[in-house]
Amino acid sequence: RVDSKGQGLLGLEINLQPRDGTPFPAALTIGLARDAGGRLTGLRWLLRDITERKQAEEALCKAHDELEARVQERTAELVKANEALRREITERRRAEKESERQRTFLRQVIDMNPNLIFVKDSQDLYLLANQAMADAYQTTPEQMIGKTDADLGTLAEEFAKYRQDDLQVLQS
């Protein structure tokens, strides 16, 4: 290699073993030494202990590997959770379709019955009414929901009697 001043450079990483010590990693940089006329006069050597840098690199690699393992583990957990959610969504959709099918069937059964069929709450509001009941009020079953007999045009005298009958049913 050549540095910015046109000097030849060589960089190496090596392991050194001192005679009486523990081996350690080192960075060795060798450069050309030239005189003022540009003639080669020798070599310059720079030796640095890079133990801390190597330890930091190893720690970084270990942290990266641990993070990668956690990412893979978490990804596997998320895949399982997504699969479970897909199954739950599928089951819920199936149950909703079945519930709708049953509601439609119940609606057909009560609408085919010529008797007046209805359900009210304790405030006298219609929660359900069949077609015969709606026909009696000249409306639709859907328009009766949430209304009282008075809302549907029942005369006050009739409303009082209907209310009394409804209360008796609720108390029995």
Tab-separated table of C-alpha atoms in Angstrom:
chain	number	residue	atom	x	y	z
A	1	ARG	CA	0.000	0.000	0.000
A	2	VAL	CA	1.022	3.601	-0.418
A	3	ASP	CA	0.047	6.287	2.092
A	4	SER	CA	-0.970	9.869	1.280
A	5	LYS	CA	2.680	10.989	1.204
A	6	GLY	CA	3.702	8.354	-1.327
A	7	GLN	CA	5.293	6.146	1.321
A	8	GLY	CA	4.902	2.366	1.125
A	9	LEU	CA	2.936	0.888	4.043
A	10	LEU	CA	2.244	-2.628	5.223
A	11	GLY	CA	-0.200	-3.387	8.032
A	12	LEU	CA	-0.530	-6.758	9.708
A	13	GLU	CA	-2.223	-8.204	12.734
A	14	ILE	CA	-0.119	-10.787	14.501
A	15	ASN	CA	0.053	-12.670	17.783
A	16	LEU	CA	3.186	-12.046	19.835
A	17	GLN	CA	4.576	-14.326	22.518
A	18	PRO	CA	6.889	-12.530	24.944
A	19	ARG	CA	9.557	-14.768	26.497
A	20	ASP	CA	8.187	-14.384	29.969
A	21	GLY	CA	4.588	-13.319	29.403
A	22	THR	CA	1.169	-14.057	28.012
A	23	PRO	CA	0.662	-13.986	24.216
A	24	PHE	CA	-1.194	-10.924	22.934
A	25	PRO	CA	-2.532	-9.628	19.597
A	26	ALA	CA	-0.630	-6.794	18.025
A	27	ALA	CA	-0.926	-4.539	14.996
A	28	LEU	CA	2.312	-4.188	13.071
A	29	THR	CA	2.680	-1.326	10.599
A	30	ILE	CA	5.817	-1.143	8.453
A	31	GLY	CA	6.652	1.951	6.428
A	32	LEU	CA	9.492	2.982	4.187
A	33	ALA	CA	11.938	5.562	5.522
A	34	ARG	CA	13.432	7.939	2.930
A	35	ASP	CA	15.924	10.731	3.115
A	36	ALA	CA	15.342	14.306	1.925
A	37	GLY	CA	16.250	13.239	-1.605
A	38	GLY	CA	13.606	10.491	-1.563
A	39	ARG	CA	16.119	7.646	-1.391
A	40	LEU	CA	15.170	4.605	0.677
A	41	THR	CA	17.150	4.646	3.922
A	42	GLY	CA	15.358	1.971	5.927
A	43	LEU	CA	12.085	0.789	7.379
A	44	ARG	CA	9.955	2.215	10.165
A	45	TRP	CA	8.122	-0.214	12.395
A	46	LEU	CA	5.157	0.533	14.624
A	47	LEU	CA	3.936	-2.176	16.977
A	48	ARG	CA	0.712	-1.670	18.977
A	49	ASP	CA	-0.971	-3.934	21.535
A	50	ILE	CA	-4.540	-4.414	20.249
A	51	THR	CA	-5.758	-6.717	23.032
A	52	GLU	CA	-8.572	-4.358	24.076
A	53	ARG	CA	-9.722	-3.876	20.490
A	54	LYS	CA	-9.760	-7.654	19.896
A	55	GLN	CA	-11.696	-8.184	23.129
A	56	ALA	CA	-14.189	-5.516	22.058
A	57	GLU	CA	-14.528	-7.157	18.624
A	58	GLU	CA	-15.113	-10.552	20.238
A	59	ALA	CA	-17.664	-9.059	22.618
A	60	LEU	CA	-19.375	-7.358	19.680
A	61	CYS	CA	-19.461	-10.627	17.698
A	62	LYS	CA	-20.833	-12.477	20.718
A	63	ALA	CA	-23.489	-9.794	21.263
A	64	HIS	CA	-24.368	-9.924	17.564
A	65	ASP	CA	-24.716	-13.718	17.674
A	66	GLU	CA	-26.859	-13.530	20.822
A	67	LEU	CA	-29.023	-10.837	19.277
A	68	GLU	CA	-29.389	-12.857	16.092
A	69	ALA	CA	-30.426	-15.897	18.138
A	70	ARG	CA	-32.984	-13.808	20.049
A	71	VAL	CA	-34.307	-12.350	16.787
A	72	GLN	CA	-34.706	-15.837	15.337
A	73	GLU	CA	-36.374	-17.063	18.541
A	74	ARG	CA	-38.741	-14.087	18.628
A	75	THR	CA	-39.486	-14.466	14.924
A	76	ALA	CA	-40.402	-18.110	15.504
A	77	GLU	CA	-42.683	-17.048	18.382
A	78	LEU	CA	-44.333	-14.418	16.171
A	79	VAL	CA	-44.837	-16.954	13.373
A	80	LYS	CA	-46.564	-19.283	15.871
A	81	ALA	CA	-48.660	-16.415	17.229
A	82	ASN	CA	-49.665	-15.366	13.703
A	83	GLU	CA	-50.640	-18.934	12.863
A	84	ALA	CA	-52.726	-19.128	16.043
A	85	LEU	CA	-54.393	-15.801	15.181
A	86	ARG	CA	-55.140	-16.992	11.651
A	87	ARG	CA	-56.751	-20.147	13.058
A	88	GLU	CA	-58.722	-18.044	15.555
A	89	ILE	CA	-59.871	-15.652	12.814
A	90	THR	CA	-60.918	-18.574	10.634
A	91	GLU	CA	-62.827	-20.155	13.531
A	92	ARG	CA	-64.421	-16.821	14.439
A	93	ARG	CA	-65.528	-16.253	10.845
A	94	ARG	CA	-66.987	-19.759	10.744
A	95	ALA	CA	-68.814	-19.120	14.028
A	96	GLU	CA	-70.101	-15.752	12.759
A	97	LYS	CA	-71.427	-17.389	9.596
A	98	GLU	CA	-73.115	-20.088	11.668
A	99	SER	CA	-74.578	-17.472	14.004
A	100	GLU	CA	-75.876	-15.466	11.037
A	101	ARG	CA	-77.348	-18.628	9.522
A	102	GLN	CA	-79.149	-19.353	12.816
A	103	ARG	CA	-80.385	-15.745	13.101
A	104	THR	CA	-81.711	-15.916	9.554
A	105	PHE	CA	-83.422	-19.214	10.283
A	106	LEU	CA	-84.982	-17.853	13.513
A	107	ARG	CA	-86.131	-14.732	11.668
A	108	GLN	CA	-87.774	-16.882	8.975
A	109	VAL	CA	-89.494	-19.080	11.590
A	110	ILE	CA	-90.937	-16.189	13.599
A	111	ASP	CA	-91.894	-14.211	10.484
A	112	MET	CA	-93.808	-17.193	9.064
A	113	ASN	CA	-95.855	-17.457	12.269
A	114	PRO	CA	-99.141	-15.512	11.929
A	115	ASN	CA	-99.271	-14.842	15.699
A	116	LEU	CA	-97.908	-11.593	17.087
A	117	ILE	CA	-94.409	-12.394	18.425
A	118	PHE	CA	-92.261	-9.787	20.144
A	119	VAL	CA	-89.711	-9.228	22.897
A	120	LYS	CA	-89.538	-6.057	24.995
A	121	ASP	CA	-87.180	-4.888	27.718
A	122	SER	CA	-88.165	-3.460	31.120
A	123	GLN	CA	-88.438	0.047	29.608
A	124	ASP	CA	-91.094	-1.235	27.178
A	125	LEU	CA	-88.734	-0.976	24.202
A	126	TYR	CA	-89.045	-3.554	21.446
A	127	LEU	CA	-85.999	-5.792	21.119
A	128	LEU	CA	-87.525	-8.152	18.560
A	129	ALA	CA	-90.773	-8.350	16.576
A	130	ASN	CA	-92.027	-10.664	13.859
A	131	GLN	CA	-93.562	-9.616	10.565
A	132	ALA	CA	-97.134	-10.145	11.841
A	133	MET	CA	-96.450	-7.727	14.724
A	134	ALA	CA	-94.894	-5.184	12.341
A	135	ASP	CA	-97.857	-5.525	9.979
A	136	ALA	CA	-100.182	-4.683	12.876
A	137	TYR	CA	-98.325	-1.381	13.255
A	138	GLN	CA	-97.914	-0.923	9.484
A	139	THR	CA	-94.130	-0.875	9.724
A	140	THR	CA	-91.197	-3.315	9.487
A	141	PRO	CA	-89.708	-5.445	12.258
A	142	GLU	CA	-86.441	-3.482	11.974
A	143	GLN	CA	-88.205	-0.139	12.459
A	144	MET	CA	-89.859	-1.377	15.661
A	145	ILE	CA	-86.563	-2.097	17.445
A	146	GLY	CA	-85.848	0.402	20.242
A	147	LYS	CA	-89.354	1.915	20.168
A	148	THR	CA	-92.307	1.719	22.528
A	149	ASP	CA	-95.933	1.135	21.614
A	150	ALA	CA	-96.506	4.860	22.120
A	151	ASP	CA	-93.700	5.628	19.624
A	152	LEU	CA	-95.487	3.405	17.122
A	153	GLY	CA	-98.752	5.351	17.376
A	154	THR	CA	-100.704	3.361	19.946
A	155	LEU	CA	-103.445	5.368	21.611
A	156	ALA	CA	-102.792	6.290	25.236
A	157	GLU	CA	-105.607	4.039	26.519
A	158	GLU	CA	-104.351	1.020	24.541
A	159	PHE	CA	-100.758	1.774	25.496
A	160	ALA	CA	-101.627	1.701	29.212
A	161	LYS	CA	-103.315	-1.700	28.807
A	162	TYR	CA	-100.389	-3.104	26.776
A	163	ARG	CA	-97.954	-1.788	29.371
A	164	GLN	CA	-99.930	-3.404	32.195
A	165	ASP	CA	-99.975	-6.745	30.327
A	166	ASP	CA	-96.218	-6.506	29.642
A	167	LEU	CA	-95.464	-5.793	33.306
A	168	GLN	CA	-97.500	-8.828	34.382
A	169	VAL	CA	-95.495	-11.014	31.995
A	170	LEU	CA	-92.199	-9.584	33.263
A	171	GLN	CA	-93.181	-10.230	36.896
A	172	SER	CA	-94.264	-13.817	36.310
